[in-house]
Tab-separated table of C-alpha atoms and ligand atoms in Angstrom:
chain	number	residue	atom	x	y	z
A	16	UNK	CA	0.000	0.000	0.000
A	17	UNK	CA	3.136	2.507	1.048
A	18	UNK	CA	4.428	1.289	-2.058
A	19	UNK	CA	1.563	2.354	-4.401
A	20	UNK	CA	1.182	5.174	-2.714
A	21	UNK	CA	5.161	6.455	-3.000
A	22	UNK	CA	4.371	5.386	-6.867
A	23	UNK	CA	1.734	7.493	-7.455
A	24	UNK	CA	3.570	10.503	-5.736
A	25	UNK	CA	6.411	9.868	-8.551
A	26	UNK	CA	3.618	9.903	-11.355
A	27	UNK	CA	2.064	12.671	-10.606
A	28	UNK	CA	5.491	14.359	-10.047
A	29	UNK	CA	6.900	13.290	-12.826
A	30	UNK	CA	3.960	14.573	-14.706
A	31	UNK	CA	3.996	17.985	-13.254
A	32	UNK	CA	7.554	18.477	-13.864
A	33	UNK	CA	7.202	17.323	-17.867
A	34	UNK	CA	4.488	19.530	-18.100
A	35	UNK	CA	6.169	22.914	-16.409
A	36	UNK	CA	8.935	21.990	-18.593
A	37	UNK	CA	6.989	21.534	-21.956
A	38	UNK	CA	5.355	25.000	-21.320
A	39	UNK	CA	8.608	26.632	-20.518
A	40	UNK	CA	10.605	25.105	-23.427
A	41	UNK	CA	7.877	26.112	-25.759
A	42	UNK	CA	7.649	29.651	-24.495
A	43	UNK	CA	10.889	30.017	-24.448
A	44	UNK	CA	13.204	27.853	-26.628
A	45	UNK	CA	15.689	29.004	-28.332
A	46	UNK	CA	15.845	28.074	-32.067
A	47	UNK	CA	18.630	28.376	-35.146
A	48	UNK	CA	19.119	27.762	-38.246
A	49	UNK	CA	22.653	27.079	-39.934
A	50	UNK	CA	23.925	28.056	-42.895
A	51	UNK	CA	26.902	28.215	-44.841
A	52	UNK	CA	28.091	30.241	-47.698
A	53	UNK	CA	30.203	29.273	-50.526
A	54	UNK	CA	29.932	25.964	-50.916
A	55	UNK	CA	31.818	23.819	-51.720
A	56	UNK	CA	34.695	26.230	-51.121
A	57	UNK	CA	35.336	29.269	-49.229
A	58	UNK	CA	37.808	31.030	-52.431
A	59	UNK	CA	40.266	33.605	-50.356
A	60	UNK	CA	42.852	30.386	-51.590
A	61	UNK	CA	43.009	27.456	-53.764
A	62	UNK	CA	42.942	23.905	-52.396
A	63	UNK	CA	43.575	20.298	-53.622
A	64	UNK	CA	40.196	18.323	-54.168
A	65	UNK	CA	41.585	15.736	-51.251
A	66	UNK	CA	41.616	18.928	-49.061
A	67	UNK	CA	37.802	19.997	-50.738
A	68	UNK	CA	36.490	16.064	-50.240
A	69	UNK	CA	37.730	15.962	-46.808
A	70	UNK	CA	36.190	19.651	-45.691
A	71	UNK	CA	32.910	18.879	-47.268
A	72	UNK	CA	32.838	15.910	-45.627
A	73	UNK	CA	33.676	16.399	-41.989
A	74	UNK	CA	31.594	19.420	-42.253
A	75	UNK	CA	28.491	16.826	-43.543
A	76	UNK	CA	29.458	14.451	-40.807
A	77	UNK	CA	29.141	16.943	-38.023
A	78	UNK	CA	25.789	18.225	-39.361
A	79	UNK	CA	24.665	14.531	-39.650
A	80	UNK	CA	25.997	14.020	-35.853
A	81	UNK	CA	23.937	16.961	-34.358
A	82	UNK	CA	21.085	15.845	-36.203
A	83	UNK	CA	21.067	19.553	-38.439
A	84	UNK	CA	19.523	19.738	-41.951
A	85	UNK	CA	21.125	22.895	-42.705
A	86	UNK	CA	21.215	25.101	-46.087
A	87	UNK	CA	24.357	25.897	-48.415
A	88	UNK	CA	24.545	29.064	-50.825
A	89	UNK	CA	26.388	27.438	-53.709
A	90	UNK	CA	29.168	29.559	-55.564
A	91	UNK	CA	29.465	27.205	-58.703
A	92	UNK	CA	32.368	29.589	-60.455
A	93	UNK	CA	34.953	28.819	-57.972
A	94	UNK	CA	35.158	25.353	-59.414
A	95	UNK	CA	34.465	26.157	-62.909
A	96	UNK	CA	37.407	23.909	-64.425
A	97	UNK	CA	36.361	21.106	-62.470
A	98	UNK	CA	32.246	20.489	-62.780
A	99	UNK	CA	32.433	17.104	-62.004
A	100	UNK	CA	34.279	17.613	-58.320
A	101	UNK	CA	31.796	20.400	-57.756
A	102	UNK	CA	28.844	17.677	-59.313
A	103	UNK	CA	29.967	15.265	-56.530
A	104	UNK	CA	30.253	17.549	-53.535
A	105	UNK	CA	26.888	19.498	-54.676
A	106	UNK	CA	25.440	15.559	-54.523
A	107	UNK	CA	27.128	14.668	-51.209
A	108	UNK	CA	25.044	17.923	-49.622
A	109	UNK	CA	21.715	17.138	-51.313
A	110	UNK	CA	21.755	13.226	-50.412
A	111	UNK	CA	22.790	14.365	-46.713
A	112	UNK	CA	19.555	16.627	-46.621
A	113	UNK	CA	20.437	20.056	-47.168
A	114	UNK	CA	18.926	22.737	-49.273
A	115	UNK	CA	21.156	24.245	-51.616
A	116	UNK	CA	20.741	27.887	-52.134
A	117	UNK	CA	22.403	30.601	-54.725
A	118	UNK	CA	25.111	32.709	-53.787
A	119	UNK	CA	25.707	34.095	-57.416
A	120	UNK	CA	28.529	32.166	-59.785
A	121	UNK	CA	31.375	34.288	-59.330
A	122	UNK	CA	30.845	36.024	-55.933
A	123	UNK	CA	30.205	39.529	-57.319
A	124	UNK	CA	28.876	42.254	-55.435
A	125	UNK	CA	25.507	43.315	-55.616
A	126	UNK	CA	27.009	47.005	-54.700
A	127	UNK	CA	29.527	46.901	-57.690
A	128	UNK	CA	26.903	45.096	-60.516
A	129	UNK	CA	24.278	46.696	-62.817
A	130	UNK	CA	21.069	44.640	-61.510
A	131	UNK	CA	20.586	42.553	-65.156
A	132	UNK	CA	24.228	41.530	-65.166
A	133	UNK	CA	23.935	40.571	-61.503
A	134	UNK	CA	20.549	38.333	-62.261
A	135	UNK	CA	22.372	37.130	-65.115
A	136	UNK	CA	25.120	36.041	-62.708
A	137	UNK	CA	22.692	34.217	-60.305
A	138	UNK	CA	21.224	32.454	-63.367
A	139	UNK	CA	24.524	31.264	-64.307
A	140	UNK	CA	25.461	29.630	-61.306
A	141	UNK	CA	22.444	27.802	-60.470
A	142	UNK	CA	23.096	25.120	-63.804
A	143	UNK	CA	25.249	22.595	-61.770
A	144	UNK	CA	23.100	22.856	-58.397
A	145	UNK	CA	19.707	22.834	-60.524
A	146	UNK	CA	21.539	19.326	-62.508
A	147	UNK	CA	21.968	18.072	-58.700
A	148	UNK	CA	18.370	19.187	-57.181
A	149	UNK	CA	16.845	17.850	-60.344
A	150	UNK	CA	12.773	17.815	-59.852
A	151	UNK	CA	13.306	19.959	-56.883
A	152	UNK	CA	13.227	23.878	-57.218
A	153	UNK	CA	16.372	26.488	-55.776
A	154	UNK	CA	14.114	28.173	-53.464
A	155	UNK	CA	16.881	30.422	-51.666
A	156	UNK	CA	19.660	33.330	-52.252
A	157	UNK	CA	21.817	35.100	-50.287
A	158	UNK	CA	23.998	38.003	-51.427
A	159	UNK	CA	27.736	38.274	-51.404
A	160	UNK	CA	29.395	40.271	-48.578
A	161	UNK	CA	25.897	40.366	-47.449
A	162	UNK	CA	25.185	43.348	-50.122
A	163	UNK	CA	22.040	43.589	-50.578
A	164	UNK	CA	21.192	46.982	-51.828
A	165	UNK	CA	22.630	50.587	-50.663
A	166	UNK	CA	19.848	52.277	-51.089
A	167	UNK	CA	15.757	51.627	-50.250
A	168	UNK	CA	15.310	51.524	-53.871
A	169	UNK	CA	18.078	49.229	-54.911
A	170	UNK	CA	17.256	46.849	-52.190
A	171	UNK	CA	13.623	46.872	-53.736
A	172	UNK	CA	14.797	46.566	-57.311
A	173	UNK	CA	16.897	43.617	-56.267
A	174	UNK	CA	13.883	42.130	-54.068
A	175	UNK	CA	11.828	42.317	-57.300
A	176	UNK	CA	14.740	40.603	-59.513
A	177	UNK	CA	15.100	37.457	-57.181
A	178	UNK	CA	11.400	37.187	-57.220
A	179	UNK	CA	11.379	36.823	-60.848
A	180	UNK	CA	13.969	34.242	-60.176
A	181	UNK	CA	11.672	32.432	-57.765
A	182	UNK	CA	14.636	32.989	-55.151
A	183	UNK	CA	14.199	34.477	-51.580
A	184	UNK	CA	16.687	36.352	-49.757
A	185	UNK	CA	17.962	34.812	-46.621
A	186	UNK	CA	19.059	37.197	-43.743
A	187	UNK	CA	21.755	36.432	-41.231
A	188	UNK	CA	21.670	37.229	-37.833
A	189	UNK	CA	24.813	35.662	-36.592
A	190	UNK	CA	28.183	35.607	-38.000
A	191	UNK	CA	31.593	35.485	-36.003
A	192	UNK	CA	34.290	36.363	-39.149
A	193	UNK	CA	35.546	32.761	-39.692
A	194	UNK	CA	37.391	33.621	-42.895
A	195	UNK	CA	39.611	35.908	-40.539
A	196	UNK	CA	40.705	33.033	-38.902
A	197	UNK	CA	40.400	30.822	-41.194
A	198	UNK	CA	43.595	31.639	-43.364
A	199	UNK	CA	45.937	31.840	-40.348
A	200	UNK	CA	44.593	28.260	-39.186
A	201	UNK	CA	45.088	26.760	-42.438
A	202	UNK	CA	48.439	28.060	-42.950
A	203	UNK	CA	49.674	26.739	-39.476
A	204	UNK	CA	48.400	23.611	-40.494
A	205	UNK	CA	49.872	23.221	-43.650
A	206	UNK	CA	53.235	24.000	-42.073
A	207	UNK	CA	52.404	21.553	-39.720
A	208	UNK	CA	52.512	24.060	-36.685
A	209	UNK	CA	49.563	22.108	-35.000
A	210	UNK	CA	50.087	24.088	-31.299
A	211	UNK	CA	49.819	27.657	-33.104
A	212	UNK	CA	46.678	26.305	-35.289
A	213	UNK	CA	45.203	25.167	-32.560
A	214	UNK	CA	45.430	28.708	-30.946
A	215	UNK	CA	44.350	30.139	-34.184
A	216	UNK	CA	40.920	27.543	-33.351
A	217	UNK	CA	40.757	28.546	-29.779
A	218	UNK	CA	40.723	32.021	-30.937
A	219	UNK	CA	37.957	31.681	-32.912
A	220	UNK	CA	35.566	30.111	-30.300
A	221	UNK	CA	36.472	32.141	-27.807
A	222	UNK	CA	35.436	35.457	-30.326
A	223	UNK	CA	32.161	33.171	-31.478
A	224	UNK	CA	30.987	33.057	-27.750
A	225	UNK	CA	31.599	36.642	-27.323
A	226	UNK	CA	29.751	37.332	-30.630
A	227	UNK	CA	26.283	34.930	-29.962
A	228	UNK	CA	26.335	36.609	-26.205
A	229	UNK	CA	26.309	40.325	-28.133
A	230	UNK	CA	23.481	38.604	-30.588
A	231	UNK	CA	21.552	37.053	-27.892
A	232	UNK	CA	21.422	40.108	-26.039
A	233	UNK	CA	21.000	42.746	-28.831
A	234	UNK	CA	18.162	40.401	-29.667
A	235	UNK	CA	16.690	40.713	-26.341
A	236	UNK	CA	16.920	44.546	-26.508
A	237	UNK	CA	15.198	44.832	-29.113
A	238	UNK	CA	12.754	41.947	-29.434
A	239	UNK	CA	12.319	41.644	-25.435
A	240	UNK	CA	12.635	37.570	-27.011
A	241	UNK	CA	15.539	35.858	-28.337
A	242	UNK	CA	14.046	35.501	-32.419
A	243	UNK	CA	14.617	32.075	-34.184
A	244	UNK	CA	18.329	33.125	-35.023
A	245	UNK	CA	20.281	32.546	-38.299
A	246	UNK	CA	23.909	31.760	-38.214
A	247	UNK	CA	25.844	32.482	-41.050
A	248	UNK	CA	29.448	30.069	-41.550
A	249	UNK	CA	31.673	29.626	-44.690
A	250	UNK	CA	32.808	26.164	-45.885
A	251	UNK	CA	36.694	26.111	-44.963
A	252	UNK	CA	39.054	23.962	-43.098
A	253	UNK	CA	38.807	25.841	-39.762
A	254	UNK	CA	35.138	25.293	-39.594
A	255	UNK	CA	35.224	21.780	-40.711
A	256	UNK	CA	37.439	21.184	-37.408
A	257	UNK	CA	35.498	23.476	-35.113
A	258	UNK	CA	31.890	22.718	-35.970
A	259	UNK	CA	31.514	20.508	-33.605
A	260	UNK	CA	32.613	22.820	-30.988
A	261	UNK	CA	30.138	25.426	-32.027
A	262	UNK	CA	26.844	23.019	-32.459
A	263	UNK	CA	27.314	22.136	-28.631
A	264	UNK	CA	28.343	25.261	-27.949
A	265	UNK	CA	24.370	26.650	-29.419
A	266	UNK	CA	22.841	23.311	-27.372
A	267	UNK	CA	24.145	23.897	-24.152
A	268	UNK	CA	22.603	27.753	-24.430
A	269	UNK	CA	19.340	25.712	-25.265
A	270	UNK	CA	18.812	26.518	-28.833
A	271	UNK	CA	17.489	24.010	-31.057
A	272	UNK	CA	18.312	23.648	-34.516
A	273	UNK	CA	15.236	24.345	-36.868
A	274	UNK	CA	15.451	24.343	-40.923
A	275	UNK	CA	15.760	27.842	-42.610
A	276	UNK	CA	11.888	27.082	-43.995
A	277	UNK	CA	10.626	27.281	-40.071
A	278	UNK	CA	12.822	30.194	-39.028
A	279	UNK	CA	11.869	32.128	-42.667
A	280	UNK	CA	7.877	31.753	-41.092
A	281	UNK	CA	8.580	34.168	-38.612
A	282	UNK	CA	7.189	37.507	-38.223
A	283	UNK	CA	10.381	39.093	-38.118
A	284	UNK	CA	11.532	38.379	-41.016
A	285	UNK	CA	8.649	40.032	-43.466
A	286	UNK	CA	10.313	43.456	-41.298
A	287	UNK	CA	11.723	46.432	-43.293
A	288	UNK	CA	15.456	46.527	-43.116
A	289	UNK	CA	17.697	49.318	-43.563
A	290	UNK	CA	19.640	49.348	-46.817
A	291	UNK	CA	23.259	49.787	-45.704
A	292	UNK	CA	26.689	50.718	-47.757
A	293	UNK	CA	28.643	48.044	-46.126
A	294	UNK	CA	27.519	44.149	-45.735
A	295	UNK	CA	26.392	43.510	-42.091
A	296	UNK	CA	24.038	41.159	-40.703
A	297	UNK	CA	19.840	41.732	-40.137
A	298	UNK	CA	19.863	42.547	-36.339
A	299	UNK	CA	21.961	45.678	-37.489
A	300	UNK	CA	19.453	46.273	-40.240
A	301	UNK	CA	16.159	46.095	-38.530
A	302	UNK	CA	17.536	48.076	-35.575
A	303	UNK	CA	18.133	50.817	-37.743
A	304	UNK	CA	14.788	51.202	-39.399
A	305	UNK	CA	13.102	51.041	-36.192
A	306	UNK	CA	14.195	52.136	-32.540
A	307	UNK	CA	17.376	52.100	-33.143
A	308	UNK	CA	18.157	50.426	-29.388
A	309	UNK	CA	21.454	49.016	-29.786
A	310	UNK	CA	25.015	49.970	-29.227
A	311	UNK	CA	26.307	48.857	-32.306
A	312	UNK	CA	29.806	50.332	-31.644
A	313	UNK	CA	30.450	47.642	-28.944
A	314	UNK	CA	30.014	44.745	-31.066
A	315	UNK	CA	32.846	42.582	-30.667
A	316	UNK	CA	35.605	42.397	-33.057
A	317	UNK	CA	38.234	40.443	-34.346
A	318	UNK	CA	41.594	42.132	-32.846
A	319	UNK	CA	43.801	44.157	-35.198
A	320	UNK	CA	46.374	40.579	-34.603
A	321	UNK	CA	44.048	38.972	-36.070
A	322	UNK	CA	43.404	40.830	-39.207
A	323	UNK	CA	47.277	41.485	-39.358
A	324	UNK	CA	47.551	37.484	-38.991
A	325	UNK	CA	44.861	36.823	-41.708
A	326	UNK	CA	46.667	38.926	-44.357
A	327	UNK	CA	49.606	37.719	-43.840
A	328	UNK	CA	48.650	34.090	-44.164
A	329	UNK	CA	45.971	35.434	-47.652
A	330	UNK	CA	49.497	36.565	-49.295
A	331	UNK	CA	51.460	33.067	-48.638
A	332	UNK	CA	48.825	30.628	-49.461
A	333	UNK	CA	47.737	32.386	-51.898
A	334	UNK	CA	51.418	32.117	-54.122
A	335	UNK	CA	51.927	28.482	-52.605
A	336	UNK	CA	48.728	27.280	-53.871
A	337	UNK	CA	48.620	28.702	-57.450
A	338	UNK	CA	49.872	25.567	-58.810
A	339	UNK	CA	46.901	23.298	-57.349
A	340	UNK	CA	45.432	22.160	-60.112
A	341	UNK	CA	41.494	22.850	-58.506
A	342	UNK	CA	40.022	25.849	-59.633
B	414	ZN	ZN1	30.456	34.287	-50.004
């Protein structure tokens, strides 16, 4: 009888405490979506196909681990002399889940492009990835350096031209400047310096934890909620090692992953934005055309080291890499 009666204390208990939580992960869980630009290659330097195959993959592997269907803008004209590598790595993303979204063929700027050559660019590098989707439709876009239009107007003009295309823009909301750490990484590595690389990693996730706490709270500020968040990464070798890192890095501050479809649906994101001069992510954007809340000027930053670091690796890899027969 004691027995039954401790039982039922546990069931309702248990009960209670699964319901509590279900309301309070509901109201408020965090969700993301991940996505990467430039697949299958981030293009500051060239690299062998082993060193492509091998990014690509880890990078798929990590996704598949976490349990992440994520989407990848595809820049088809930094492996224009080899189709069939960029066939097969286009293929690897699709079969694994993924959407695959534009991100023009040869990375030009919105900012620097009359609008029909620029649709004519987007057009041009959706032949491969279209090949690889087959019966299913390139639903998404997202702009080089994040330019999307420096004026209202142009930003509307180039609004209109993806909708012709049957493309939507996707925002970011999160970004933590890989590529600046990204060069000096891979350059340690290939010099087989693994102690200073691995600073060059530890770096990196120490500034992405510094930038999703500015995020998270900039989003607060101005939301008074944390919005269904969009991180922004580029396919390279230093995020192929460090993905890992950052996916349980967003679990254990309780987002979940969501696909960019779900996170699109939110109200947020039919919200004018800004046009800006320079390419900077949506939080920046929306903050502008409404209460402007934010101290913008204390977003974190790479350190001067690091850009000094990143330039200086660009310029080496850049002349010992010429001869890889890739791009
Ligand atoms: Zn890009």
């Amino acid at each position: 009888m004691l027995i039954m009666k401790l039982v039922n204390i546990l069931v309702v208990a248990c009960a209670y405490f699964t319901n509590t939580h279900a309301i309070a992960s509901t109201s408020h869980q965090k969700k993301v979506s991940i996505t990467f630009d430039d697949v299958p290659i981030h293009g500051e330097f060239t690299l062998s196909e082993q060193s492509l195959r091998k990014i690509n993959h880890q990078l798929l592997d990590t996704l598949e681990k976490h349990n992440i269907k994520a989407t990848g803008f595809v820049n088809e004209g930094h492996l224009k002399n080899n189709p069939k590598l960029l066939r097969t790595l286009l293929s690897d993303w699709k079969m694994r889940g993924h959407q695959l979204g534009n991100h023009t063929f040869s990375h030009i700027s919105y900012h620097q492009s009359e609008l029909k050559i620029y649709l004519e660019d987007i057009k041009k590098g959706a032949v491969i990835t279209q090949e690889v989707l087959g019966q299913k439709k390139q639903k998404y876009f997202r702009p080089p350096y994040l330019h999307a239009g420096e004026t209202n107007e142009s930003q509307h003009l180039l609004h209109n031209g993806l909708k012709m295309l049957n493309l939507e823009l996707v925002p970011v909301t999160m970004e933590n400047a890989d590529y600046i750490y990204d060069a000096p990484y891979t350059k340690k590595l290939t010099s087989k310096e693994i102690n200073a690389a691995k600073n060059y990693k530890e770096q990196y996730l120490a500034f992405t934890e510094q930038r999703l706490d500015f995020y998270e709270s900039a989003s607060l500020n101005m939301f008074e909620t944390n919005i269904p968040h969009i991180l922004m990464l580029h396919v390279n070798q230093l995020n192929a090692d460090s993905l890992d890192d950052i996916l349980t890095s967003l679990k254990s501050r309780g987002y979940q992953f969501q696909t960019i479809d779900k996170t699109l649906k939110h109200p947020i994101y039919t919200q004018p934005t800004q046009a800006f001069k320079f390419g900077i992510h949506w939080l920046f954007r929306w903050d502008k055309s409404r209460d402007n809340k934010v101290r913008w000027a204390t977003e974190p930053e790479p350190s001067s080291d690091a850009f000094t670091a990143h330039n200086r690796a660009i310029t080496i890899l850049k002349k010992e890499t010429s001869h890889v027969p890739v791009d």
